[in-house]
mmCIF file of C-alpha atoms and ligand atoms in Angstrom:
data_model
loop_
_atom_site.group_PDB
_atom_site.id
_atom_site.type_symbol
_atom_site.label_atom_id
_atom_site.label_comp_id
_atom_site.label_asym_id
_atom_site.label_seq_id
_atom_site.Cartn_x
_atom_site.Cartn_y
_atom_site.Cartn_z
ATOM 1 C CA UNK A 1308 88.252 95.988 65.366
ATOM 2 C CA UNK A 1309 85.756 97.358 67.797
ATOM 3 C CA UNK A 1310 86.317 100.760 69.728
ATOM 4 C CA UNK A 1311 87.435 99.584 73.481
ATOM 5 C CA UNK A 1312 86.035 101.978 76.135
ATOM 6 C CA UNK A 1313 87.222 99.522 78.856
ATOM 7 C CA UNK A 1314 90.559 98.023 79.568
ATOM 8 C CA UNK A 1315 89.240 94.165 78.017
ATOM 9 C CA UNK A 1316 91.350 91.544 78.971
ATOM 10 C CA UNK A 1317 91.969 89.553 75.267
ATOM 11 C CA UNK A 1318 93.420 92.911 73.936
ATOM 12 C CA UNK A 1319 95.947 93.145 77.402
ATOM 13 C CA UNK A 1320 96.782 89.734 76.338
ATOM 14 C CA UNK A 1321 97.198 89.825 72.643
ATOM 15 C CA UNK A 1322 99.359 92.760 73.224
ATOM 16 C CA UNK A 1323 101.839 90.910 75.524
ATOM 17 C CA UNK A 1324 101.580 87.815 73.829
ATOM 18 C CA UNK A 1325 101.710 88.640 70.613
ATOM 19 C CA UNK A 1326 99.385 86.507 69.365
ATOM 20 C CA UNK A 1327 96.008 85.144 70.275
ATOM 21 C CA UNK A 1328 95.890 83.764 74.464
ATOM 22 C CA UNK A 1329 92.589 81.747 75.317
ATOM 23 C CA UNK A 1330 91.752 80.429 78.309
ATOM 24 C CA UNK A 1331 91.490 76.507 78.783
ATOM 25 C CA UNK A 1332 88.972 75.898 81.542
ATOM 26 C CA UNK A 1333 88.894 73.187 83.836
ATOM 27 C CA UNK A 1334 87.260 71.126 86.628
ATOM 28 C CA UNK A 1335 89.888 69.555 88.721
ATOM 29 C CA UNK A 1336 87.490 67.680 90.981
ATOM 30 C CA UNK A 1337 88.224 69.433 94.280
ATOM 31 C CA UNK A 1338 85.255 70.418 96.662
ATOM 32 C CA UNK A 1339 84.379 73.353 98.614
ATOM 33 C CA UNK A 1340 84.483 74.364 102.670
ATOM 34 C CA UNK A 1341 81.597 76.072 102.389
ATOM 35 C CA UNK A 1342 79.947 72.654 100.917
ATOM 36 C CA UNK A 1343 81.819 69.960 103.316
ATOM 37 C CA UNK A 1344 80.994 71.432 106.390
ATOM 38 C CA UNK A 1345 84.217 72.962 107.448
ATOM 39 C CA UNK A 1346 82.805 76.625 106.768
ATOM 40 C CA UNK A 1347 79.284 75.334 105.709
ATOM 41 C CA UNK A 1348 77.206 72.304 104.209
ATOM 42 C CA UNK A 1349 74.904 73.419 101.759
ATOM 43 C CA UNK A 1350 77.368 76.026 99.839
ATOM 44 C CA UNK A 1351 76.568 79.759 98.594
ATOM 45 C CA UNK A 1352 72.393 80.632 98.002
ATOM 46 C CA UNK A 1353 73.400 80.992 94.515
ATOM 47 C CA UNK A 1354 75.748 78.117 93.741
ATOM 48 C CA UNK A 1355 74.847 75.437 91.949
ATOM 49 C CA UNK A 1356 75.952 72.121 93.454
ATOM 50 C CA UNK A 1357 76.964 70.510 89.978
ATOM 51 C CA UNK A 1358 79.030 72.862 88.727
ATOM 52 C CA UNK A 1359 80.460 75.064 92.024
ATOM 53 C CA UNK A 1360 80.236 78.203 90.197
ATOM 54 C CA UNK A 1361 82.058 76.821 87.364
ATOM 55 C CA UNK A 1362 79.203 76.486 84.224
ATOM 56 C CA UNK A 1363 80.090 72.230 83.804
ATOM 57 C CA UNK A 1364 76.914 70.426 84.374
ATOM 58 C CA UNK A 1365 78.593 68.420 86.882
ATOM 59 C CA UNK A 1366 79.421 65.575 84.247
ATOM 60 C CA UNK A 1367 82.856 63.249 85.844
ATOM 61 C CA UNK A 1368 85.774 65.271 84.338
ATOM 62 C CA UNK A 1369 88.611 63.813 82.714
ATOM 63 C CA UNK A 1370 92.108 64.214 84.176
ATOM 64 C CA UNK A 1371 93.762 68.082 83.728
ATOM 65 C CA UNK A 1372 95.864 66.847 81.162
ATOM 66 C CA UNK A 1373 93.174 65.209 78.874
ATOM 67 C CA UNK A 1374 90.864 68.443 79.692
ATOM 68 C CA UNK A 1375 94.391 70.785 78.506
ATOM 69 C CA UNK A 1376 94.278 68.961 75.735
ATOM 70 C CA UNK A 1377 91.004 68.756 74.583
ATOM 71 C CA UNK A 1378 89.992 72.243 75.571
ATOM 72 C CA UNK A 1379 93.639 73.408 73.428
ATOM 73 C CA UNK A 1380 92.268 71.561 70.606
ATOM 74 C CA UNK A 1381 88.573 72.832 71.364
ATOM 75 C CA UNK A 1382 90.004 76.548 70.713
ATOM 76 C CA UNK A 1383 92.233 76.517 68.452
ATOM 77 C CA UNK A 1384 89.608 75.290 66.075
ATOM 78 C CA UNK A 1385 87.219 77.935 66.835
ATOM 79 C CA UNK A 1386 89.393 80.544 67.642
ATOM 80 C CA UNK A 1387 92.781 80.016 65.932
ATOM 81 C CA UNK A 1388 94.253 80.568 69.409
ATOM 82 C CA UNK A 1389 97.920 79.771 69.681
ATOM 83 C CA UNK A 1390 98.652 80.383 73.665
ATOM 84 C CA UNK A 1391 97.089 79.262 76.705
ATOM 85 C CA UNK A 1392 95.908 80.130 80.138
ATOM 86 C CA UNK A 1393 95.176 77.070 82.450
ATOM 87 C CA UNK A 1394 92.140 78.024 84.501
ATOM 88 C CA UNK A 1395 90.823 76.319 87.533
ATOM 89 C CA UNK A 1396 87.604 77.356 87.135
ATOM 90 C CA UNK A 1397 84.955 74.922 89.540
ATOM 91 C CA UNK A 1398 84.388 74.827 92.943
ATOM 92 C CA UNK A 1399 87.443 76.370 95.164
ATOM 93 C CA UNK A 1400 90.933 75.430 93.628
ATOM 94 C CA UNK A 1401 93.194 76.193 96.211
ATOM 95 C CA UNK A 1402 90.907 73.277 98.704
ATOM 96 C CA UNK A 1403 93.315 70.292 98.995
ATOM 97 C CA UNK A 1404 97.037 69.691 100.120
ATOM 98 C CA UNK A 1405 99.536 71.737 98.610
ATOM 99 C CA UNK A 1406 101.311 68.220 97.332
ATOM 100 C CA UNK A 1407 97.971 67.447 95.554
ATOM 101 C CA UNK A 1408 97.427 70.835 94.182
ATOM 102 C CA UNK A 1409 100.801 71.233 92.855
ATOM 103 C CA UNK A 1410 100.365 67.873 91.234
ATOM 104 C CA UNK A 1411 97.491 69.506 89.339
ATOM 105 C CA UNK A 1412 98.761 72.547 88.548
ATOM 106 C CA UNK A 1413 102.165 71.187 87.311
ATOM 107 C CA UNK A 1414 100.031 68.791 85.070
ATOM 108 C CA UNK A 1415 98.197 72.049 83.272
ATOM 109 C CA UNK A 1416 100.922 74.001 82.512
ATOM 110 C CA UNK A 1417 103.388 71.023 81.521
ATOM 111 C CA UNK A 1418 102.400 72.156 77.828
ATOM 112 C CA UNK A 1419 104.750 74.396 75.706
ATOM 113 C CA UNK A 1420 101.550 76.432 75.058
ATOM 114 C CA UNK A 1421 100.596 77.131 78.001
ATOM 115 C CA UNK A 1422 101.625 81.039 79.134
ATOM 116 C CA UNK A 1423 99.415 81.468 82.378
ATOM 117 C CA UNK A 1424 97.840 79.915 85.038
ATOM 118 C CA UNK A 1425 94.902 81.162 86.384
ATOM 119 C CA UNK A 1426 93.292 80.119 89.946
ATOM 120 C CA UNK A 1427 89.699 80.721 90.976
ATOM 121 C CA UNK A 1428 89.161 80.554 94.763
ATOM 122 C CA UNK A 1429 87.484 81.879 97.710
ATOM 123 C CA UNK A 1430 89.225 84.849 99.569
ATOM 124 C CA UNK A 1431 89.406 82.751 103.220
ATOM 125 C CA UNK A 1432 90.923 79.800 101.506
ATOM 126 C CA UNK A 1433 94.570 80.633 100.878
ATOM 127 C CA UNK A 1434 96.978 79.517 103.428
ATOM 128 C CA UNK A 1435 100.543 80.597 103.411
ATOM 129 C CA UNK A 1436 101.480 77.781 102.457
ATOM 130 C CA UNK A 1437 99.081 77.902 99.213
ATOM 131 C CA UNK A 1438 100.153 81.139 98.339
ATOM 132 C CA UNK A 1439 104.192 80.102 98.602
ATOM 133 C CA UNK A 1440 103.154 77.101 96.098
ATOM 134 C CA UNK A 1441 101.014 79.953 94.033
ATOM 135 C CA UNK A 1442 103.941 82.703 93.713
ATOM 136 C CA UNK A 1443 106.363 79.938 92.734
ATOM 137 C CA UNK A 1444 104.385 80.093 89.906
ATOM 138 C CA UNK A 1445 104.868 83.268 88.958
ATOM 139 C CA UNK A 1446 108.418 82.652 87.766
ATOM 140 C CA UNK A 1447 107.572 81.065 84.713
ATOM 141 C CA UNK A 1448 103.713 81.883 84.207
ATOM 142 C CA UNK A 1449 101.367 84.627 83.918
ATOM 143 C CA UNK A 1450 99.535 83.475 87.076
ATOM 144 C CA UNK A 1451 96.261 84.924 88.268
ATOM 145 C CA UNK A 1452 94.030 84.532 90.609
ATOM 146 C CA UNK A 1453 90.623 84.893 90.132
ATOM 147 C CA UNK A 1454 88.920 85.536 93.707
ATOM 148 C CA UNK A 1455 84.950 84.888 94.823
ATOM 149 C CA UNK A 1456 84.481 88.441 96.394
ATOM 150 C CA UNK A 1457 80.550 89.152 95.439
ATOM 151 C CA UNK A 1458 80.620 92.032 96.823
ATOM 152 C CA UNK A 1459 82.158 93.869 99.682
ATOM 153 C CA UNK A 1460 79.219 94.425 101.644
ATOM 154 C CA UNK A 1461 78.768 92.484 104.801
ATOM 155 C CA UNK A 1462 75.030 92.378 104.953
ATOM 156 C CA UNK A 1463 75.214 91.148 101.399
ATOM 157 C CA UNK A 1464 77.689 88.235 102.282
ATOM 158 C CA UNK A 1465 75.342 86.962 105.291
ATOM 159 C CA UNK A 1466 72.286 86.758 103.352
ATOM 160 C CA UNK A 1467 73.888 84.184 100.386
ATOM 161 C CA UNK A 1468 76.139 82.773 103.146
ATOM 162 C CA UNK A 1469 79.267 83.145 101.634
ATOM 163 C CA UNK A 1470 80.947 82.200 104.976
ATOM 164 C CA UNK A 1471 83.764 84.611 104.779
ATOM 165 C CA UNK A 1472 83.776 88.438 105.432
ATOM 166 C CA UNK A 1473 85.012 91.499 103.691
ATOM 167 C CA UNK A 1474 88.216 91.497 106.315
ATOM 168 C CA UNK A 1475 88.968 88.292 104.663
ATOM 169 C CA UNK A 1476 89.066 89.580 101.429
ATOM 170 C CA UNK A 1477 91.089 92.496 101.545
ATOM 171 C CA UNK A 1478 93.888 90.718 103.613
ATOM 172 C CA UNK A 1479 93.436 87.736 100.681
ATOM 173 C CA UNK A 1480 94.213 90.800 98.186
ATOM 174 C CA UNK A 1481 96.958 92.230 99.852
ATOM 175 C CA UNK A 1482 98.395 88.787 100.155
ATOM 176 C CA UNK A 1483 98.497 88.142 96.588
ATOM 177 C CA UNK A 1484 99.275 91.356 95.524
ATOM 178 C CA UNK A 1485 102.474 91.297 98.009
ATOM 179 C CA UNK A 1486 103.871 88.075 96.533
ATOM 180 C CA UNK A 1487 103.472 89.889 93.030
ATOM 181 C CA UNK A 1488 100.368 87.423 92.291
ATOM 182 C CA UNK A 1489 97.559 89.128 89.916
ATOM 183 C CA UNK A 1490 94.282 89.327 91.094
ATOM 184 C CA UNK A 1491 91.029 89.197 89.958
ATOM 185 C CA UNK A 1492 87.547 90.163 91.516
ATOM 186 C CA UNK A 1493 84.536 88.056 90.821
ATOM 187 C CA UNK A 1494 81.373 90.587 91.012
ATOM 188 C CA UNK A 1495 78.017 89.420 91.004
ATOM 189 C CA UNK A 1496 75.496 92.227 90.136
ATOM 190 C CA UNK A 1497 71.844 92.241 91.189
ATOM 191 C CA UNK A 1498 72.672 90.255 94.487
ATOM 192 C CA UNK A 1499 69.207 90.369 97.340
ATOM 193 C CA UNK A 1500 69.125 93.579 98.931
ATOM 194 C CA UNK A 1501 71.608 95.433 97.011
ATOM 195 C CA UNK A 1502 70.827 98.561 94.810
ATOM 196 C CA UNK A 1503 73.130 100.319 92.627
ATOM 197 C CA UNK A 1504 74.632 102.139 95.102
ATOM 198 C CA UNK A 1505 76.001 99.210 97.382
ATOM 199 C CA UNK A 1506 77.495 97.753 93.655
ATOM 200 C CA UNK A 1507 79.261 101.374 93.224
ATOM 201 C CA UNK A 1508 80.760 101.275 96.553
ATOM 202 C CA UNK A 1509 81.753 97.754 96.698
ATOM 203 C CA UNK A 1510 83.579 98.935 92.386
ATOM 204 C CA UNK A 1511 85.112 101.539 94.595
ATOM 205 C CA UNK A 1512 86.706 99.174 97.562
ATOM 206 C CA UNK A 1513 87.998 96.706 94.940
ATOM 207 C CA UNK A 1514 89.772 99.064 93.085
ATOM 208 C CA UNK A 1515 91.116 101.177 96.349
ATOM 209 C CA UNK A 1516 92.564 97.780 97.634
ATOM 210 C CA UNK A 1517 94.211 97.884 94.082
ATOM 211 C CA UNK A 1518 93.123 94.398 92.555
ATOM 212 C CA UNK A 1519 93.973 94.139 88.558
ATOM 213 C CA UNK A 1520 91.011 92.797 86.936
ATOM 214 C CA UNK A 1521 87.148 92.741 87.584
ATOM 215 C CA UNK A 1522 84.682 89.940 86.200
ATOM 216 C CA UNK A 1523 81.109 91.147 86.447
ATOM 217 C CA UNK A 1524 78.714 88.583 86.918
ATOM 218 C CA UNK A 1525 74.897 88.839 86.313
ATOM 219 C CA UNK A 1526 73.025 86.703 89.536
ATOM 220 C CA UNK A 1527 71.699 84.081 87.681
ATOM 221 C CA UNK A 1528 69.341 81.019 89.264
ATOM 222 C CA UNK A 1529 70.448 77.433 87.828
ATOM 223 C CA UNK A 1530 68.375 74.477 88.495
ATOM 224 C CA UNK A 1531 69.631 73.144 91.418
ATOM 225 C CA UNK A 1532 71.052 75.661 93.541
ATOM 226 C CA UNK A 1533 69.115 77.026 96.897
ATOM 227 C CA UNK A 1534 68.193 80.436 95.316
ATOM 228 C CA UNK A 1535 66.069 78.518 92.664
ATOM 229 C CA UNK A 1536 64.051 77.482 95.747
ATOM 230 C CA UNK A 1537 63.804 81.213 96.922
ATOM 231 C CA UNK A 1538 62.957 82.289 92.664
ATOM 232 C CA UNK A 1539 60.163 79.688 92.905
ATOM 233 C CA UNK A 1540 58.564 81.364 95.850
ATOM 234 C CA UNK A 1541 58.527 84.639 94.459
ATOM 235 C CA UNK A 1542 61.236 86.328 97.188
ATOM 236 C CA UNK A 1543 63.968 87.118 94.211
ATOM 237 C CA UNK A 1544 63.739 89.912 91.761
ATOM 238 C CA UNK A 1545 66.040 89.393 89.415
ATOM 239 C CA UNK A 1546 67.817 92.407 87.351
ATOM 240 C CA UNK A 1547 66.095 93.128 83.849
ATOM 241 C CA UNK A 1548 68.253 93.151 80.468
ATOM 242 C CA UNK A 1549 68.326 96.959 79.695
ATOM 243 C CA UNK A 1550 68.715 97.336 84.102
ATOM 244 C CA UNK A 1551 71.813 95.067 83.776
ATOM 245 C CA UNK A 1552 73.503 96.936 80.985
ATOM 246 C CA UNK A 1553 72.898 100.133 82.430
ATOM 247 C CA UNK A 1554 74.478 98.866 85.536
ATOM 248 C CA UNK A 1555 77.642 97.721 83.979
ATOM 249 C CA UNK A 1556 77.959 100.997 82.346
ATOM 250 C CA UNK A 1557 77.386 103.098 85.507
ATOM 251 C CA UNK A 1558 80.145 100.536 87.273
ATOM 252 C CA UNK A 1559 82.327 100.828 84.914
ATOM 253 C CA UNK A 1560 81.921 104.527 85.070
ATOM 254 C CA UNK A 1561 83.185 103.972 88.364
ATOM 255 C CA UNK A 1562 85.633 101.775 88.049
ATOM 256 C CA UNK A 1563 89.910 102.863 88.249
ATOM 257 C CA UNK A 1564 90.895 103.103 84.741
ATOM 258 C CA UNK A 1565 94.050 100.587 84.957
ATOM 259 C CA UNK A 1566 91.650 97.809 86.297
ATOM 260 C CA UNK A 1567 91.513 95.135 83.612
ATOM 261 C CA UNK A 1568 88.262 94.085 82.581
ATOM 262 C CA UNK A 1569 87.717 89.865 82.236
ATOM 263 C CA UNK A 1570 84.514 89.648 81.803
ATOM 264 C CA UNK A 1571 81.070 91.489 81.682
ATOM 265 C CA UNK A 1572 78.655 88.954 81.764
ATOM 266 C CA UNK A 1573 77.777 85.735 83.140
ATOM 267 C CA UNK A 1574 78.108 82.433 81.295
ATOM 268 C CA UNK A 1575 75.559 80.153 82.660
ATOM 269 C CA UNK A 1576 75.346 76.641 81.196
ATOM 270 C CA UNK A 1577 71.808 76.502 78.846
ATOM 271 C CA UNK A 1578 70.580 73.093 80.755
ATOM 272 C CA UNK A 1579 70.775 74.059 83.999
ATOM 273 C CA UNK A 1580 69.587 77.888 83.757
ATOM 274 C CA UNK A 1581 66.269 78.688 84.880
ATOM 275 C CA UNK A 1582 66.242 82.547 85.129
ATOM 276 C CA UNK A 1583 67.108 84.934 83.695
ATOM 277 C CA UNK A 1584 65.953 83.944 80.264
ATOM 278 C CA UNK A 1585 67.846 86.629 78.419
ATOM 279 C CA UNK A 1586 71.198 85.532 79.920
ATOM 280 C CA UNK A 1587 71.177 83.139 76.603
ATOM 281 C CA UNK A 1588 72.788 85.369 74.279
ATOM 282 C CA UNK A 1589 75.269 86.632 76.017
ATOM 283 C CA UNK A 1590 77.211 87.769 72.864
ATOM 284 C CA UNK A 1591 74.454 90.295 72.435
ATOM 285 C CA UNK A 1592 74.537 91.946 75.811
ATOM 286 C CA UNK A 1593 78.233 92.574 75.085
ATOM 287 C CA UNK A 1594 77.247 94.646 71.990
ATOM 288 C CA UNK A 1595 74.909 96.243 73.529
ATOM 289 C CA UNK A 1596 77.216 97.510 76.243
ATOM 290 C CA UNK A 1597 79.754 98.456 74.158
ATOM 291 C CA UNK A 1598 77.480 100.836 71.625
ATOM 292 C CA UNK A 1599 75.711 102.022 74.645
ATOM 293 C CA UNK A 1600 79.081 103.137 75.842
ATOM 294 C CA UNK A 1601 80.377 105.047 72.469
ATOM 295 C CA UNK A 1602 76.886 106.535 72.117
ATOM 296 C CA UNK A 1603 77.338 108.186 75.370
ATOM 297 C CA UNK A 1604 80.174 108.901 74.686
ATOM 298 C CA UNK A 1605 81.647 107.257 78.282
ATOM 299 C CA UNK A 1606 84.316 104.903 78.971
ATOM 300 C CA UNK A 1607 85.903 103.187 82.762
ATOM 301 C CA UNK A 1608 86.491 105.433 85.072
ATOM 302 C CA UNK A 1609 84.829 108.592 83.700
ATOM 303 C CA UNK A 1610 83.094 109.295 86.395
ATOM 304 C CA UNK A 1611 85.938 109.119 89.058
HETATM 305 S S1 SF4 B 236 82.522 79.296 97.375
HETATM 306 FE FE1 SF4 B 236 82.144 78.813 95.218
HETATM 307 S S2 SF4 B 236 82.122 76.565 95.108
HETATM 308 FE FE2 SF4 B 236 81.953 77.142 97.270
HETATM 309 S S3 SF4 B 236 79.757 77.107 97.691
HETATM 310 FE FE3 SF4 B 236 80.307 79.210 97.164
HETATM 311 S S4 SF4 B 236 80.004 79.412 94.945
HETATM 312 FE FE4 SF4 B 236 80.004 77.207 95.469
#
C-alpha cells in the first residue's frame, strides 16, 4: 500500500465499509439551465454538450437500473468491488421535478449493494424542496453531493459563464451541510485568467465554508465544447504537466487537513479530448503527485 499524504477518498471508504466501495456512474438523461435557456443556452465555455461535464460521449443511455447493473458488474470484474455508490454524474442532477428525480434516485439505490448515493449538481439549482427529497436520503445512504463550484472567484465565473455566483455557492453549502448532507467541491485548475494565487484563495474559501471533499479538475478542451473554439484561435493557454502537478501539490498544501480528497485529476473521455494531450494517462500524473509529495516531504494542509 502506498504512503497517503492526503486524506483519499477510497481509503475513507474502505475504512467505513469494510470492504472495497466503487462508484457506479451514471447519465440519467436530465438537461441543464444553463443549456435550456432558463439561466443560459449555450452552457459553461468549457462544457462539452455531449457529455455535460460527465466524460459519456453523449451515446442514448440505458435506464438507471440497467446502467446500476451493468456498471456493478463492470467493477466488480476489474476491481473486485463489493459496495456501491450511485453517482449522478452528467449534466445537473437535481434539474427536473422532485417526483421524477426521486423516481431515479429510488431506482439506483434499490440494490442491496448499493451504500451511497452521490449527486452532482450546480450550486443555484437546489430548491428546498430538492434538498428535503436529498436529506431523506441520508437515512439509509451515504449521500453526497458533489457541487460545480470552479472556483470562487467572481471574475472567473463571468468569463466561462457559469451563470451562478459565489453567494450562490456558499448558501448551496451551508444548505447541505445544515441538513447533514456531505458535500463535495468540483475545482477546475488552470481556468482563463486565474494564477495560482486566485486557486489558493478560492482552496481557502472552500474549506472555511467547511465542505468535506475536494475534486480537482485539470481544464481540459473536448471537441465540441465553446472553449475548443477559443483553443483553436490561440486565446487559451492551457496548464503544462509538471505546472499541473506542482499546482495540486501547492493546493493541497493549502488545503484543511480533514477535507477528503475525491479526486486529483480530470478524466476526460479519449474521443472527444483535444487538449491537453498528456491528460491520457491519468494514472501516471497520480504517481507523480504522490512521490513528488513524499520526496518533499509535504502532505494537505502543511502549509496552513
Ligand atoms: S452546469 Fe454543468 S452541465 Fe450545465 S452547462 Fe455547465 S458544465 Fe454543462
Amino acid at each position: 500500500m502506498r504512503e497517503s499524504r492526503y486524506r483519499r477518498f477510497s481509503e475513507h471508504l474502505r475504512q467505513k465499509f469494510e470492504c472495497r466501495v466503487y462508484k457506479v456512474a451514471l447519465d440519467a438523461g436530465l438537461s441543464c439551465p444553463n443549456r435550456d435557456g432558463t439561466v443560459g443556452d449555450d452552457g459553461c465555455l468549457f462544457c462539452d454538450p455531449a457529455g455535460g461535464s460527465g466524460r459519456t460521449t453523449g451515446e442514448v443511455q440505458p435506464t438507471v437500473t440497467e446502467q446500476m447493473r451493468s456498471g456493478m458488474e463492470g467493477l466488480r470484474k476489474r476491481y473486485h468491488a463489493e459496495r456501491f455508490i450511485a453517482y449522478f454524474q452528467s449534466f445537473t442532477n437535481t434539474y427536473g421535478s422532485c417526483r421524477q428525480l426521486k423516481t431515479l434516485y429510488d431506482q439506483a439505490v434499490a440494490f442491496e449493494e448499493v451504500v451511497g448515493l452521490s449527486i452532482a449538481t450546480r450550486p443555484d439549482c437546489l430548491s428546498s424542496k430538492v434538498l428535503d427529497l436529498i436529506q431523506g436520503y441520508t437515512r439509509g445512504h451515504y449521500t453526497w453531493v458533489e457541487l460545480g463550484v470552479q472556483s470562487m472567484r467572481e471574475e472567473t465565473l463571468r468569463t466561462i459563464e457559469r451563470g451562478h455566483d459565489v453567494k450562490a455557492t456558499a448558501q448551496a453549502v451551508r444548505a447541505l451541510r445544515q441538513r447533514g448532507i456531505f458535500v463535495c467541491a468540483h475545482l477546475i485548475l488552470g481556468l482563463p485568467g486565474e494564477d495560482l494565487q486566485d486557486m489558493t484563495q478560492t482552496v481557502h474559501e472552500v474549506s472555511a465554508l467547511g465542505v468535506d471533499a475536494v475534486k480537482f479538475h485539470m481544464l481540459y478542451v473536448t471537441r465540441f465544447s465553446r472553449l475548443a473554439q477559443v483553443f483553436k484561435e490561440g486565446n487559451l493557454r492551457l496548464l503544462e504537466r509538471e505546472e499541473y502537478i506542482t499546482t495540486v501539490i501547492h493546493l493541497l498544501e493549502h488545503l484543511a487537513p480533514d477535507i477528503l480528497v475525491q479526486r486529483l485529476v480530470s478524466e476526460a473521455h479519449r474521443d472527444i479530448l483535444v487538449a491537453p494531450d498528456w491528460l491520457r494517462d491519468k494514472s501516471a500524473i497520480i504517481r507523480e503527485i504522490e512521490d513528488t509529495l513524499k520526496a518533499r516531504n509535504t502532505c494537505q494542509g502543511a502549509a496552513l
